[in-house]
Amino acid sequence: MKTFCGFVFLGLLVLLSPAAAARRLQASSAITDADILNFALNLECLEAQFYSCAVFGEPLSDDLTGSGPQPIGCQQANFTNDDIVSIATDVAQDEIAHVKFLRTALGNYSVQCPLVNIGSAFSAAADAALNTTLSPPFSPYVNDLFFLHGAFIFEDLGVTAYKGALASFQSPDILVAAAGILAVEAYHAGYIRTALIQNGDVVTPYGVNVTTIVNAISAAREALDGADNMAEQGIYNATTGDYVLAPADKNAVAFSRNPAQVLAVAYLNKTGAAGGFFPNGVNGKIQYGM
């Protein structure tokens, strides 16, 4: 909506005061650009909490979360590969910057970061993907390789969430900024996929190789979101015998998820009930059924 142009991103001209813009937005029952950005903020909070904990060993500050709750399962990852920890640090800084960016842009209209589970939710996701109970429980903090598995869950989801939201923005300025965030998420996803492909034949302590686990995660995401698209391919296409760097349609266009599909993956269920990585659900106007 045009009135939302007052909530302009950092570096853009602020046309309305935050208070005035918030009043105008709250007066409308329609889904606004601010509502979409708040939905994105929930996802960025999840990613940023995970990377901040894994890399720095501490959760986001109250300023970044809007005094939201501390995450469940925060711990520092046991990195031993200098290249991976360097990239992980860069990704962590990007995701933290995204949270700050969106919270600043939204001003008083921004929602708190919700409660996120970045501990046992990973083991639940891995168990569901492989249709078993892994022992010991899967944790992305155990080593470099398992960290990449955890990151794989989030980065592809972020790319498809932003892609699905782009057509809904009313403000051209916000559309451009959101597209910029999408591009950064895609860079992250590309690196994570490349690193997993390079380690695809490595046999994990669970008796299966990396490719098997990653492809199982991908299949689980597709089963949860209910979308009938072949773009959710994991990192290896058994039909063609090729690795998959960028999941896309026949025109090499990345695919999209709507909010319900995004939350089905994040909640680890298709019913719309809060759970998984968001034990209490997400904050804001956009919820599962929208």
mmCIF file of N, CA and C in Angstrom, residues 8-82:
data_model
loop_
_atom_site.group_PDB
_atom_site.id
_atom_site.type_symbol
_atom_site.label_atom_id
_atom_site.label_comp_id
_atom_site.label_asym_id
_atom_site.label_seq_id
_atom_site.Cartn_x
_atom_site.Cartn_y
_atom_site.Cartn_z
ATOM 1 N N VAL A 8 10.497 3.321 5.229
ATOM 2 C CA VAL A 8 11.471 3.078 4.179
ATOM 3 C C VAL A 8 12.706 2.446 4.780
ATOM 4 N N PHE A 9 13.362 1.615 4.017
ATOM 5 C CA PHE A 9 14.528 0.919 4.509
ATOM 6 C C PHE A 9 15.686 1.870 4.749
ATOM 7 N N LEU A 10 16.681 1.393 5.493
ATOM 8 C CA LEU A 10 17.878 2.171 5.752
ATOM 9 C C LEU A 10 18.471 2.638 4.433
ATOM 10 N N GLY A 11 18.886 3.893 4.425
ATOM 11 C CA GLY A 11 19.477 4.434 3.215
ATOM 12 C C GLY A 11 18.468 5.077 2.290
ATOM 13 N N LEU A 12 17.148 4.921 2.557
ATOM 14 C CA LEU A 12 16.106 5.529 1.747
ATOM 15 C C LEU A 12 15.501 6.697 2.508
ATOM 16 N N LEU A 13 14.864 7.616 1.815
ATOM 17 C CA LEU A 13 14.281 8.811 2.425
ATOM 18 C C LEU A 13 13.050 8.448 3.231
ATOM 19 N N VAL A 14 12.997 8.874 4.493
ATOM 20 C CA VAL A 14 11.835 8.641 5.332
ATOM 21 C C VAL A 14 10.811 9.736 5.059
ATOM 22 N N LEU A 15 9.645 9.332 4.555
ATOM 23 C CA LEU A 15 8.622 10.293 4.160
ATOM 24 C C LEU A 15 7.612 10.550 5.258
ATOM 25 N N LEU A 16 7.420 9.576 6.159
ATOM 26 C CA LEU A 16 6.482 9.734 7.258
ATOM 27 C C LEU A 16 7.188 9.396 8.556
ATOM 28 N N SER A 17 6.752 9.993 9.670
ATOM 29 C CA SER A 17 7.318 9.618 10.960
ATOM 30 C C SER A 17 6.868 8.201 11.276
ATOM 31 N N PRO A 18 7.686 7.412 12.023
ATOM 32 C CA PRO A 18 7.286 6.041 12.362
ATOM 33 C C PRO A 18 5.930 5.971 13.047
ATOM 34 N N ALA A 19 5.654 6.904 13.936
ATOM 35 C CA ALA A 19 4.384 6.862 14.659
ATOM 36 C C ALA A 19 3.205 7.071 13.722
ATOM 37 N N ALA A 20 3.328 8.049 12.821
ATOM 38 C CA ALA A 20 2.241 8.326 11.882
ATOM 39 C C ALA A 20 2.032 7.170 10.929
ATOM 40 N N ALA A 21 3.141 6.603 10.456
ATOM 41 C CA ALA A 21 3.035 5.477 9.531
ATOM 42 C C ALA A 21 2.411 4.271 10.214
ATOM 43 N N ALA A 22 2.801 4.028 11.470
ATOM 44 C CA ALA A 22 2.242 2.891 12.191
ATOM 45 C C ALA A 22 0.737 3.044 12.368
ATOM 46 N N ARG A 23 0.278 4.269 12.677
ATOM 47 C CA ARG A 23 -1.155 4.493 12.855
ATOM 48 C C ARG A 23 -1.901 4.197 11.557
ATOM 49 N N ARG A 24 -1.355 4.622 10.437
ATOM 50 C CA ARG A 24 -2.017 4.390 9.154
ATOM 51 C C ARG A 24 -2.076 2.894 8.835
ATOM 52 N N LEU A 25 -0.963 2.203 9.116
ATOM 53 C CA LEU A 25 -0.926 0.784 8.821
ATOM 54 C C LEU A 25 -1.879 0.000 9.704
ATOM 55 N N GLN A 26 -1.933 0.324 10.979
ATOM 56 C CA GLN A 26 -2.779 -0.410 11.895
ATOM 57 C C GLN A 26 -4.253 -0.164 11.635
ATOM 58 N N ALA A 27 -4.561 0.932 10.942
ATOM 59 C CA ALA A 27 -5.952 1.241 10.650
ATOM 60 C C ALA A 27 -6.500 0.374 9.526
ATOM 61 N N SER A 28 -5.625 -0.294 8.804
ATOM 62 C CA SER A 28 -6.047 -1.106 7.674
ATOM 63 C C SER A 28 -6.114 -2.569 8.085
ATOM 64 N N SER A 29 -7.164 -3.268 7.636
ATOM 65 C CA SER A 29 -7.276 -4.695 7.929
ATOM 66 C C SER A 29 -6.607 -5.539 6.865
ATOM 67 N N ALA A 30 -6.186 -4.914 5.765
ATOM 68 C CA ALA A 30 -5.538 -5.644 4.680
ATOM 69 C C ALA A 30 -4.096 -5.973 5.068
ATOM 70 N N ILE A 31 -3.540 -6.980 4.409
ATOM 71 C CA ILE A 31 -2.137 -7.305 4.610
ATOM 72 C C ILE A 31 -1.291 -6.242 3.927
ATOM 73 N N THR A 32 -0.408 -5.623 4.692
ATOM 74 C CA THR A 32 0.411 -4.529 4.186
ATOM 75 C C THR A 32 1.845 -4.985 3.964
ATOM 76 N N ASP A 33 2.623 -4.098 3.370
ATOM 77 C CA ASP A 33 4.043 -4.377 3.230
ATOM 78 C C ASP A 33 4.684 -4.599 4.594
ATOM 79 N N ALA A 34 4.240 -3.842 5.593
ATOM 80 C CA ALA A 34 4.784 -4.002 6.942
ATOM 81 C C ALA A 34 4.493 -5.396 7.497
ATOM 82 N N ASP A 35 3.309 -5.901 7.241
ATOM 83 C CA ASP A 35 2.966 -7.242 7.714
ATOM 84 C C ASP A 35 3.860 -8.299 7.071
ATOM 85 N N ILE A 36 4.122 -8.125 5.787
ATOM 86 C CA ILE A 36 4.986 -9.074 5.079
ATOM 87 C C ILE A 36 6.408 -9.007 5.635
ATOM 88 N N LEU A 37 6.873 -7.785 5.894
ATOM 89 C CA LEU A 37 8.222 -7.640 6.439
ATOM 90 C C LEU A 37 8.311 -8.207 7.853
ATOM 91 N N ASN A 38 7.253 -8.072 8.625
ATOM 92 C CA ASN A 38 7.265 -8.668 9.962
ATOM 93 C C ASN A 38 7.303 -10.189 9.881
ATOM 94 N N PHE A 39 6.618 -10.751 8.899
ATOM 95 C CA PHE A 39 6.699 -12.198 8.693
ATOM 96 C C PHE A 39 8.143 -12.583 8.378
ATOM 97 N N ALA A 40 8.768 -11.800 7.505
ATOM 98 C CA ALA A 40 10.175 -12.052 7.179
ATOM 99 C C ALA A 40 11.060 -11.888 8.404
ATOM 100 N N LEU A 41 10.735 -10.916 9.257
ATOM 101 C CA LEU A 41 11.521 -10.690 10.467
ATOM 102 C C LEU A 41 11.519 -11.922 11.368
ATOM 103 N N ASN A 42 10.385 -12.599 11.484
ATOM 104 C CA ASN A 42 10.336 -13.842 12.254
ATOM 105 C C ASN A 42 11.351 -14.857 11.733
ATOM 106 N N LEU A 43 11.397 -15.016 10.423
ATOM 107 C CA LEU A 43 12.315 -15.983 9.820
ATOM 108 C C LEU A 43 13.762 -15.560 10.001
ATOM 109 N N GLU A 44 14.007 -14.246 9.871
ATOM 110 C CA GLU A 44 15.366 -13.754 10.061
ATOM 111 C C GLU A 44 15.811 -13.921 11.513
ATOM 112 N N CYS A 45 14.886 -13.769 12.446
ATOM 113 C CA CYS A 45 15.212 -14.001 13.858
ATOM 114 C C CYS A 45 15.656 -15.447 14.069
ATOM 115 N N LEU A 46 14.952 -16.378 13.445
ATOM 116 C CA LEU A 46 15.305 -17.793 13.569
ATOM 117 C C LEU A 46 16.709 -18.045 13.034
ATOM 118 N N GLU A 47 16.965 -17.565 11.829
ATOM 119 C CA GLU A 47 18.279 -17.774 11.230
ATOM 120 C C GLU A 47 19.375 -17.103 12.045
ATOM 121 N N ALA A 48 19.145 -15.850 12.430
ATOM 122 C CA ALA A 48 20.170 -15.096 13.143
ATOM 123 C C ALA A 48 20.468 -15.704 14.506
ATOM 124 N N GLN A 49 19.435 -16.189 15.211
ATOM 125 C CA GLN A 49 19.677 -16.834 16.503
ATOM 126 C C GLN A 49 20.533 -18.088 16.309
ATOM 127 N N PHE A 50 20.214 -18.871 15.296
ATOM 128 C CA PHE A 50 20.981 -20.095 15.044
ATOM 129 C C PHE A 50 22.441 -19.769 14.749
ATOM 130 N N TYR A 51 22.681 -18.871 13.817
ATOM 131 C CA TYR A 51 24.060 -18.569 13.437
ATOM 132 C C TYR A 51 24.812 -17.853 14.549
ATOM 133 N N SER A 52 24.153 -16.959 15.269
ATOM 134 C CA SER A 52 24.817 -16.254 16.365
ATOM 135 C C SER A 52 25.260 -17.242 17.444
ATOM 136 N N CYS A 53 24.377 -18.171 17.767
ATOM 137 C CA CYS A 53 24.731 -19.182 18.766
ATOM 138 C C CYS A 53 25.844 -20.091 18.260
ATOM 139 N N ALA A 54 25.697 -20.578 17.032
ATOM 140 C CA ALA A 54 26.679 -21.517 16.486
ATOM 141 C C ALA A 54 28.066 -20.885 16.368
ATOM 142 N N VAL A 55 28.120 -19.636 15.945
ATOM 143 C CA VAL A 55 29.409 -18.991 15.684
ATOM 144 C C VAL A 55 29.965 -18.289 16.921
ATOM 145 N N PHE A 56 29.114 -17.522 17.595
ATOM 146 C CA PHE A 56 29.590 -16.686 18.696
ATOM 147 C C PHE A 56 29.283 -17.267 20.082
ATOM 148 N N GLY A 57 28.440 -18.286 20.124
ATOM 149 C CA GLY A 57 28.109 -18.895 21.392
ATOM 150 C C GLY A 57 27.150 -18.102 22.242
ATOM 151 N N GLU A 58 26.443 -17.158 21.632
ATOM 152 C CA GLU A 58 25.492 -16.344 22.389
ATOM 153 C C GLU A 58 24.328 -15.920 21.497
ATOM 154 N N PRO A 59 23.147 -15.723 22.093
ATOM 155 C CA PRO A 59 21.970 -15.331 21.311
ATOM 156 C C PRO A 59 22.009 -13.850 20.953
ATOM 157 N N LEU A 60 21.007 -13.425 20.212
ATOM 158 C CA LEU A 60 20.898 -12.016 19.841
ATOM 159 C C LEU A 60 20.629 -11.152 21.065
ATOM 160 N N SER A 61 21.026 -9.893 20.973
ATOM 161 C CA SER A 61 20.785 -8.948 22.057
ATOM 162 C C SER A 61 19.311 -8.567 22.112
ATOM 163 N N ASP A 62 18.898 -8.012 23.254
ATOM 164 C CA ASP A 62 17.512 -7.570 23.408
ATOM 165 C C ASP A 62 17.153 -6.497 22.391
ATOM 166 N N ASP A 63 18.113 -5.644 22.031
ATOM 167 C CA ASP A 63 17.846 -4.611 21.032
ATOM 168 C C ASP A 63 17.453 -5.228 19.699
ATOM 169 N N LEU A 64 18.102 -6.324 19.346
ATOM 170 C CA LEU A 64 17.815 -6.975 18.069
ATOM 171 C C LEU A 64 16.513 -7.761 18.114
ATOM 172 N N THR A 65 16.219 -8.378 19.249
ATOM 173 C CA THR A 65 15.011 -9.210 19.333
ATOM 174 C C THR A 65 13.778 -8.413 19.715
ATOM 175 N N GLY A 66 13.952 -7.121 20.048
ATOM 176 C CA GLY A 66 12.808 -6.363 20.553
ATOM 177 C C GLY A 66 12.395 -6.870 21.926
ATOM 178 N N SER A 67 13.393 -7.303 22.707
ATOM 179 C CA SER A 67 13.172 -7.889 24.038
ATOM 180 C C SER A 67 12.370 -9.194 23.952
ATOM 181 N N GLY A 68 12.566 -9.909 22.862
ATOM 182 C CA GLY A 68 11.925 -11.209 22.710
ATOM 183 C C GLY A 68 12.602 -12.263 23.574
ATOM 184 N N PRO A 69 12.003 -13.462 23.668
ATOM 185 C CA PRO A 69 12.533 -14.519 24.539
ATOM 186 C C PRO A 69 13.850 -15.094 24.040
ATOM 187 N N GLN A 70 14.607 -15.626 24.972
ATOM 188 C CA GLN A 70 15.861 -16.290 24.631
ATOM 189 C C GLN A 70 15.573 -17.593 23.888
ATOM 190 N N PRO A 71 16.421 -17.968 22.935
ATOM 191 C CA PRO A 71 16.179 -19.198 22.166
ATOM 192 C C PRO A 71 16.401 -20.451 23.001
ATOM 193 N N ILE A 72 15.745 -21.516 22.617
ATOM 194 C CA ILE A 72 15.950 -22.825 23.226
ATOM 195 C C ILE A 72 17.108 -23.516 22.497
ATOM 196 N N GLY A 73 18.063 -24.028 23.269
ATOM 197 C CA GLY A 73 19.116 -24.850 22.672
ATOM 198 C C GLY A 73 20.298 -24.097 22.114
ATOM 199 N N CYS A 74 20.498 -22.862 22.544
ATOM 200 C CA CYS A 74 21.619 -22.067 22.034
ATOM 201 C C CYS A 74 22.942 -22.644 22.508
ATOM 202 N N GLN A 75 23.845 -22.930 21.579
ATOM 203 C CA GLN A 75 25.195 -23.347 21.932
ATOM 204 C C GLN A 75 26.144 -23.113 20.776
ATOM 205 N N GLN A 76 27.414 -23.031 21.094
ATOM 206 C CA GLN A 76 28.423 -22.789 20.076
ATOM 207 C C GLN A 76 28.778 -24.095 19.379
ATOM 208 N N ALA A 77 28.959 -24.011 18.083
ATOM 209 C CA ALA A 77 29.282 -25.209 17.305
ATOM 210 C C ALA A 77 30.748 -25.577 17.474
ATOM 211 N N ASN A 78 31.027 -26.853 17.335
ATOM 212 C CA ASN A 78 32.391 -27.366 17.438
ATOM 213 C C ASN A 78 33.045 -27.332 16.057
ATOM 214 N N PHE A 79 33.432 -26.129 15.644
ATOM 215 C CA PHE A 79 34.061 -25.960 14.341
ATOM 216 C C PHE A 79 35.529 -26.377 14.409
ATOM 217 N N THR A 80 35.972 -27.082 13.374
ATOM 218 C CA THR A 80 37.394 -27.433 13.255
ATOM 219 C C THR A 80 37.962 -27.040 11.899
ATOM 220 N N ASN A 81 37.091 -26.713 10.945
ATOM 221 C CA ASN A 81 37.521 -26.337 9.605
ATOM 222 C C ASN A 81 37.537 -24.818 9.500
ATOM 223 N N ASP A 82 38.703 -24.245 9.255
ATOM 224 C CA ASP A 82 38.844 -22.793 9.234
ATOM 225 C C ASP A 82 37.998 -22.142 8.143
#
